[in-house]
XYZ file of C-alpha atoms in Angstrom:
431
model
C 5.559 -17.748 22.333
C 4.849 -15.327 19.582
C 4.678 -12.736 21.286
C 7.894 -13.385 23.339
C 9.419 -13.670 19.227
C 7.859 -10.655 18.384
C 9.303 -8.744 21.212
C 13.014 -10.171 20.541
C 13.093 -9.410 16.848
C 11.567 -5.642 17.405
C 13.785 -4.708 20.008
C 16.769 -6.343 17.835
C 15.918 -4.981 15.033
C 16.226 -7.775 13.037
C 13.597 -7.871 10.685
C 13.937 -5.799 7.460
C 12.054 -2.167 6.859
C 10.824 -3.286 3.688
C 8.713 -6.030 5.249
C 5.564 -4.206 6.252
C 3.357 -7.517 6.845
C 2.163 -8.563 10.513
C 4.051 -6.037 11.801
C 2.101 -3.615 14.821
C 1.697 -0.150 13.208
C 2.215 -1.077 10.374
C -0.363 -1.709 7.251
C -0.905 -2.462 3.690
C -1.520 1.031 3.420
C 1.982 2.424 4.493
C 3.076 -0.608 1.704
C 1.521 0.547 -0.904
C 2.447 4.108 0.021
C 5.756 3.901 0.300
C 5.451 1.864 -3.027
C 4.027 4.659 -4.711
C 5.817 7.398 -3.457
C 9.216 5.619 -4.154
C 8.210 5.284 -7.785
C 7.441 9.056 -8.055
C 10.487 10.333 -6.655
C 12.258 8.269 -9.459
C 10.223 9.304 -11.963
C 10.902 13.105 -10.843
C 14.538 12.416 -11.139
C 14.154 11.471 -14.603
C 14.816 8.041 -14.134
C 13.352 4.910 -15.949
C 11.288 2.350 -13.204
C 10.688 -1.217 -13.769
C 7.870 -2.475 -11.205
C 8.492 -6.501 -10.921
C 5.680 -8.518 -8.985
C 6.200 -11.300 -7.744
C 3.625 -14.171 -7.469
C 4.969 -17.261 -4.827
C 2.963 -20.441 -5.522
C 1.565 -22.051 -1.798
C 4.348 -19.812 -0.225
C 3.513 -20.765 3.330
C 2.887 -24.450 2.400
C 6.608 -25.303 1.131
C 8.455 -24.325 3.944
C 11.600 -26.242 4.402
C 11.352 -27.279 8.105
C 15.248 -27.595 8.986
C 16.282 -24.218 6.731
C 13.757 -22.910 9.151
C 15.447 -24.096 12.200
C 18.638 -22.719 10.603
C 17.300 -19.249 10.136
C 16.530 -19.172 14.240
C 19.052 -20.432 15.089
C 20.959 -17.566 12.990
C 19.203 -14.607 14.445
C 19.694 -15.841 18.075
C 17.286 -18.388 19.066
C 19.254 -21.207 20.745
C 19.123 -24.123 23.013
C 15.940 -24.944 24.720
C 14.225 -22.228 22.982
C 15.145 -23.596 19.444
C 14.581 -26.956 20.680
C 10.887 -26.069 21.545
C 10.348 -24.776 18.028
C 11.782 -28.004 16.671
C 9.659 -29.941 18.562
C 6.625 -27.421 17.261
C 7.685 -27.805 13.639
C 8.905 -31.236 13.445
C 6.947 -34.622 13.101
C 3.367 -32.965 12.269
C 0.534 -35.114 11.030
C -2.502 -34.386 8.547
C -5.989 -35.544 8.057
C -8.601 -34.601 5.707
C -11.943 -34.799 6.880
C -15.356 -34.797 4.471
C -18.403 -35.024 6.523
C -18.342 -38.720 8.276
C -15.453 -40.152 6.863
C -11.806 -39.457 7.649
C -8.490 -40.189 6.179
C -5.577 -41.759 7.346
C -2.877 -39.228 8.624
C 0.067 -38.456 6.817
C 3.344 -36.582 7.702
C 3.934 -33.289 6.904
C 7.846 -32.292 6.277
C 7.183 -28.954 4.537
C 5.346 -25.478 6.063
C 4.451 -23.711 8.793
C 0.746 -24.269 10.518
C -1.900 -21.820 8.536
C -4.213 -20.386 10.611
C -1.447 -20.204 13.723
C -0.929 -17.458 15.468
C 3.031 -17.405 15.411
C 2.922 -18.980 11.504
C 3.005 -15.487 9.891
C 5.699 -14.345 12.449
C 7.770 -17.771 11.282
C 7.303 -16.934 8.207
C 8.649 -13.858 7.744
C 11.729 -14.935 9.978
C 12.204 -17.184 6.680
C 11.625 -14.847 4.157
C 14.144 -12.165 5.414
C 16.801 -12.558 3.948
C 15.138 -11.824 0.797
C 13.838 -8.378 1.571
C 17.904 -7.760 2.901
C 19.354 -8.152 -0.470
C 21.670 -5.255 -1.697
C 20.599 -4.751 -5.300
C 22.220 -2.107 -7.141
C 19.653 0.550 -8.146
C 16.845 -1.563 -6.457
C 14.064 -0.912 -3.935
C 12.102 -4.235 -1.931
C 8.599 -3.572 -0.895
C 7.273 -6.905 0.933
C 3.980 -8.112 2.864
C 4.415 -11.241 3.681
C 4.615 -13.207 0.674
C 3.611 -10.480 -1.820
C 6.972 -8.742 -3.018
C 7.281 -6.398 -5.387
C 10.755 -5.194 -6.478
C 11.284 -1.476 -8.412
C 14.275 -0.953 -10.276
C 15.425 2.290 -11.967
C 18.338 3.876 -14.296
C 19.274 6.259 -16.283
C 17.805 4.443 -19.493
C 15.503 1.586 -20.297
C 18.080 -0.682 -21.536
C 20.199 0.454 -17.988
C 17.062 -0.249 -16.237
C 16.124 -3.537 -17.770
C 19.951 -4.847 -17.062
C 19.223 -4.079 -13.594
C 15.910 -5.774 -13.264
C 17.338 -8.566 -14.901
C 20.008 -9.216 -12.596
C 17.781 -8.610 -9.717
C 15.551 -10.731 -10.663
C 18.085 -13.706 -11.402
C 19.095 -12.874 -7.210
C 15.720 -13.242 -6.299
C 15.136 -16.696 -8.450
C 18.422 -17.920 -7.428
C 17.566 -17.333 -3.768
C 14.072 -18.394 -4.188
C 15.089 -22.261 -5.260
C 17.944 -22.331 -2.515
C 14.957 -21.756 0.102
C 12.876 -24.275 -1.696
C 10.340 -21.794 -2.512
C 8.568 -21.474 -6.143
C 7.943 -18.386 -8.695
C 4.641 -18.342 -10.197
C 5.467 -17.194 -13.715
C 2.611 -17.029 -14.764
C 1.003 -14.883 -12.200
C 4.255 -12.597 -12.183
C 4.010 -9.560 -13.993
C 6.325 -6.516 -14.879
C 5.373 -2.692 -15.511
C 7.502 -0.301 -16.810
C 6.394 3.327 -15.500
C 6.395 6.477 -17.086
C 4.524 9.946 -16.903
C 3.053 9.598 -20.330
C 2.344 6.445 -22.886
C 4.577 8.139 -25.505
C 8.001 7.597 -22.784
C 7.305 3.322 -22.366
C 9.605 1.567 -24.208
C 8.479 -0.968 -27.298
C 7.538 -4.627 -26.044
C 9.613 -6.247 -28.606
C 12.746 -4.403 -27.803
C 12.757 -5.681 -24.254
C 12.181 -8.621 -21.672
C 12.706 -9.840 -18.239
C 13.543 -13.805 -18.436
C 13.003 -15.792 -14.840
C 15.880 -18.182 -15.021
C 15.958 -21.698 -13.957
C 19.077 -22.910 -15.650
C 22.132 -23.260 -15.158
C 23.548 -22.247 -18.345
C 22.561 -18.454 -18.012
C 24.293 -16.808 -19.123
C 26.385 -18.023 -21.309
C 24.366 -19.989 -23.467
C 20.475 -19.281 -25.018
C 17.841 -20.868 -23.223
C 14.451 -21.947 -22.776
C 13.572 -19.930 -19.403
C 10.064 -18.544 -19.636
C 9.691 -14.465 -19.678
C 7.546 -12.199 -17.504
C 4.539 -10.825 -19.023
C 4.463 -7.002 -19.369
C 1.260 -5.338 -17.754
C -0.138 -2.119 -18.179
C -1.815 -2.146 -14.832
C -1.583 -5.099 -11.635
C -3.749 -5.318 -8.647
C -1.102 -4.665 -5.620
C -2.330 -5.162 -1.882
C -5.799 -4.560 -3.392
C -4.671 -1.485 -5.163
C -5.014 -1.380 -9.161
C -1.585 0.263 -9.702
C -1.363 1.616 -13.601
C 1.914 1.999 -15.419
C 1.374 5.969 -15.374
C 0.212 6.211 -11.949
C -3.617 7.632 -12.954
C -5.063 5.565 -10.736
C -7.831 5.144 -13.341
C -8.445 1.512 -13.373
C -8.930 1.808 -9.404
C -11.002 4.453 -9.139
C -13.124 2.721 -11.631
C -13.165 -0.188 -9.523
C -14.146 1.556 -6.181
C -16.763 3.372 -8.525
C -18.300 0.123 -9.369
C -18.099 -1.461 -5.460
C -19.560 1.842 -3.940
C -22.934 1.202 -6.655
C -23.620 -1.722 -5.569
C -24.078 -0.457 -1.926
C -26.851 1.396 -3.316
C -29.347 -1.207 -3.536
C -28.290 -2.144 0.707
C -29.154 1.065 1.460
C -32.681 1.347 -0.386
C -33.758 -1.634 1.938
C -31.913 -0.099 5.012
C -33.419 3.735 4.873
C -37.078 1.752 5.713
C -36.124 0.122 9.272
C -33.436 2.326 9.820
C -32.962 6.042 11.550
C -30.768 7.833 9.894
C -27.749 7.315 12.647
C -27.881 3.497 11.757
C -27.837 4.595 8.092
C -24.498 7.014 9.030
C -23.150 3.659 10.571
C -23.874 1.497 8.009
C -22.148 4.042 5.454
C -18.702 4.638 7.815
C -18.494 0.724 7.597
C -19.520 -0.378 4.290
C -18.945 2.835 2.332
C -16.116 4.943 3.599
C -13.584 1.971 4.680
C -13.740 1.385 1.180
C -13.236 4.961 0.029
C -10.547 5.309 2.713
C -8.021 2.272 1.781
C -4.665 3.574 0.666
C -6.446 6.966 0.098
C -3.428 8.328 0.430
C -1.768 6.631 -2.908
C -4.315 7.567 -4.732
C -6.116 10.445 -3.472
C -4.619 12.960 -5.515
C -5.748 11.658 -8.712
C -6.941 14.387 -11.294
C -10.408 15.864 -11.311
C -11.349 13.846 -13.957
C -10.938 10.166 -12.815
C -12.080 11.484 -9.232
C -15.924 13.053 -10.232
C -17.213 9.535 -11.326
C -16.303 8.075 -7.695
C -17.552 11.407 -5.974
C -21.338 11.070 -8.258
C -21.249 7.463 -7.086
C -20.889 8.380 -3.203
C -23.477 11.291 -3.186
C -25.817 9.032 -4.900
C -25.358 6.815 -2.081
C -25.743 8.903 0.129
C -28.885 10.346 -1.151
C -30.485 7.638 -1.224
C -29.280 6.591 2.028
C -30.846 9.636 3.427
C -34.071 9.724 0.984
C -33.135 13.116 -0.454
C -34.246 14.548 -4.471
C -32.015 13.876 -6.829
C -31.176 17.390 -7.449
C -30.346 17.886 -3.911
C -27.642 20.681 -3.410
C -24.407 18.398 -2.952
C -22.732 21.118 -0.100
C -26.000 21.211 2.027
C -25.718 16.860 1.249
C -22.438 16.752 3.100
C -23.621 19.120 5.946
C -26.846 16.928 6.290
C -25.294 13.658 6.649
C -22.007 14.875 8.344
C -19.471 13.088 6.203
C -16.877 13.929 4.290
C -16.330 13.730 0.390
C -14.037 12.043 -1.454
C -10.742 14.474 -1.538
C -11.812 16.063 2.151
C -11.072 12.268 3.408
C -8.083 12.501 1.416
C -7.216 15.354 3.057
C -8.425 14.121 6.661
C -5.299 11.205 5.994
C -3.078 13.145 4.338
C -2.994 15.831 7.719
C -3.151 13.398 10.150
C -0.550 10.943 8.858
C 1.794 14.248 8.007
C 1.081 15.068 11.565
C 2.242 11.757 12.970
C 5.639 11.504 10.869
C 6.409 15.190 12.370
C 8.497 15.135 15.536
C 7.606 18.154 18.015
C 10.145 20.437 18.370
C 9.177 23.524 18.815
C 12.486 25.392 19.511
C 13.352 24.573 16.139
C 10.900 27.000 14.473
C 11.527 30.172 16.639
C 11.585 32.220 13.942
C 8.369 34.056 13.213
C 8.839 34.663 9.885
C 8.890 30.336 9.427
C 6.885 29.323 12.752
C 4.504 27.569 10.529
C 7.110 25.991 7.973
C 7.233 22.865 10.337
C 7.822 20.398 7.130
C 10.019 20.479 4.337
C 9.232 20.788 1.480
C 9.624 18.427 -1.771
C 10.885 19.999 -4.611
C 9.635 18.546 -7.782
C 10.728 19.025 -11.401
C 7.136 17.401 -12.658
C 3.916 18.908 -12.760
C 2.410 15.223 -12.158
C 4.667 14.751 -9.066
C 2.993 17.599 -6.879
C -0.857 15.770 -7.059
C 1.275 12.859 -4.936
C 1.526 12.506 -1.496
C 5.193 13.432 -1.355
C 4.394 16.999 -2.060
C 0.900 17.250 -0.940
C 1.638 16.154 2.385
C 3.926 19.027 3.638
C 2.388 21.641 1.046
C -0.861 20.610 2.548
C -0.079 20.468 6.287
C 1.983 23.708 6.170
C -0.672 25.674 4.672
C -3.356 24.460 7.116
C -1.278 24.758 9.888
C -1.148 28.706 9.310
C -4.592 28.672 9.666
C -5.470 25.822 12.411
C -2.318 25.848 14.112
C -2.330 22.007 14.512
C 0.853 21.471 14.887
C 0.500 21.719 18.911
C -2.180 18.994 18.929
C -2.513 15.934 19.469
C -3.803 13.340 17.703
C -7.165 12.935 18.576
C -7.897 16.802 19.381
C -6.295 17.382 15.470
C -9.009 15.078 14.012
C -11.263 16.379 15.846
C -10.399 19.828 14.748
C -9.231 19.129 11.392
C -12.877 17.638 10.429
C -14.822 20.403 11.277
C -12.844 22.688 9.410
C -13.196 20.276 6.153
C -17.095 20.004 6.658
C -17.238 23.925 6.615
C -15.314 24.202 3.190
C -17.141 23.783 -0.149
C -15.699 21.921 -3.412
C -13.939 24.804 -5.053
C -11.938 25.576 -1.787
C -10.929 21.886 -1.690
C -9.908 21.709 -5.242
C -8.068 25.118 -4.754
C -6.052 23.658 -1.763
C -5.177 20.445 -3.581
C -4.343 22.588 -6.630
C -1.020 22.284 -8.731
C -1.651 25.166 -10.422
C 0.675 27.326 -7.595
């Protein structure tokens, strides 16, 4: 059944572009990417963004069962078919169970079965609608249940009118679908390139109404709290895009693998020690690399000294040991060569293979265009990095003919021959 579902809204196109959860090929990581680089071509523009969060309290569990059915029935599902999810949805009955003893059943009215397969896809059939809405000025980045909506203008107070009427669409639409805000857990940030461009606290606010009266009359509606950094899909996102707080964070996780691999490097050859590192190390180092990869030198040396003192001790090497000769020994990559392993090979997947289009000899190797950016801070994201990047390497690889697997291949060998200064001269802004 889910899959059939699945199928039928692909090929219909009727789910929204800004849902990216349970979706095949798609990821947190294109989410939070997208997120990112959305908020940086705003900023470039000069504009003023306002990052809302939103927070859904037991999103799956309050389900109304017949707007469901409505919401099938609306994108095509009809007859026996919708009578079969009626009949899957309707008249459901709960337990709890503690050991030996067992409660009576109950009725459930609200929800969709947790832990189902076709749940999530149900789920997102009812939430929709919400990641359709036509905002003026507005951008809708959903997985699943976690939605975060951007607004931008020409000024705060223009952006803040625009978040605010957003946000009283999204409010109004979340109590018609029976589904709650978490205030509390809610949070706004207002991004800027530097602390002295955020506007004063007390000058502005985003109010989630409930009332009726709004607006014509003052009320009691609670406000959002103001943030200068929010965890997003597992990302720490900061209001000036550092990436600080995170790569602080990944610091601290990737330390505490140390003491694992003291006890592994006794019972362990150093290819289950390589394993053990790809899995527990580098997944960690490689999530949504490509939002924050291009942090500055700064914030990135503390997370680099925390992976080669895994990895020596991984490997039982001196302390002192040379860190290019490290790299070669245990054939991994460092932090910003991962960075950009992803940022090449998920340029080279976006680019569509046309080859009579660059003829000319004098571009043959100008196979992406470029982003033009008015803001020194703009070119360390992915939106410039990633053609800047794949052109230049392209001159010298020629990768655009590849495929996928022979360009990793190819790409990776190439990044374990290059030392840091090579790497930081690539990923330079300084051009």
């Amino acid at each position: 059944m889910n899959n059939r579902l699945v199928k039928f809204l692909e090929q219909n196109n009727l789910l929204s572009s800004s849902q990216y959860g349970f979706r095949s090929g798609i990821s947190t990581s294109n989410a939070v990417l997208d997120l990112t680089n959305n908020i940086v071509s705003n900023l470039d523009n000069k504009q003023k963004v306002i990052g809302v969060f939103l927070d859904l309290a037991k999103a799956f569990d309050t389900i109304s069962v017949p707007t469901l059915t409505a919401k099938l029935e609306k994108i095509g599902i009809r007859g026996i078919q919708l009578a079969l999810f009626e009949s899957y949805l309707t008249a459901r009955r709960q337990c709890l169970r503690i050991g030996d003893w067992t409660s009576d059943e109950l009725p459930i009215s609200y929800g969709v079965p947790q832990g189902s397969i076709i749940g999530p896809t149900l789920f997102l059939i009812y939430i929709n609608d919400l990641c359709c809405f036509t905002i003026p000025n507005t951008s809708i980045f959903t997985y699943a249940d976690d939605t975060a909506l951007l607004f931008h203008g020409d000024s705060w107070e223009q952006a803040f009118q625009y978040a605010q009427s957003g946000l009283d669409m999204v409010t109004n639409w979340l109590t018609q679908n029976l589904l709650t805000l978490n205030v509390e857990k809610t949070k706004y940030l207002t991004f800027s390139l530097s602390t002295a461009g955020k506007p004063p606290s007390s000058s502005y606010s985003l109010i989630a109404h409930s009332c009726s009266s709004h607006p014509q009359k003052v009320c009691n509606c609670p406000s959002l709290s103001r943030n200068n950094c929010i965890k997003y899909l597992g990302v720490h996102i900061d209001d000036c895009l550092s990436f600080e707080t995170h790569i602080d964070t990944l610091t601290s996780r990737l330390r505490r693998l140390i003491y694992i691999f003291k006890s592994l490097r006794h019972v362990a050859d150093t290819g289950v020690v390589r394993l053990v590192y790809l899995a527990l190390g580098q997944s960690l180092i490689q999530y949504c690399i490509l939002a924050w990869g291009g942090a500055t030198k700064t914030h990135m040396l503390k997370l680099e000294r925390a992976q080669r003192a895994l990895l020596k001790v991984g490997w039982q090497l001196p302390y002192r040991f040379p860190t290019t000769d490290l790299y070669k020994k245990c054939t991994v990559l460092s932090v910003r060569k991962l960075f950009v392993l992803n940022l090449l090979l998920t340029k080279h997947a976006q680019t569509p293979y046309e080859p009579s289009k660059f003829s000319s000899q004098r571009r043959k190797h100008t196979v992406c265009p470029y982003f033009r950016t008015q803001c020194r801070s703009s070119q360390r994201s992915y939106l410039f990095l990633g053609s800047y990047v794949y052109n230049h390497v392209n001159k010298l690889l020629n990768i655009y003919h590849m495929r996928k697997s022979k360009c990793k291949k190819v790409i990776t060998k190439w990044l374990l021959q290059l030392d840091y200064t090579e790497i930081e001269k690539l990923l330079s802004i300084n051009r």
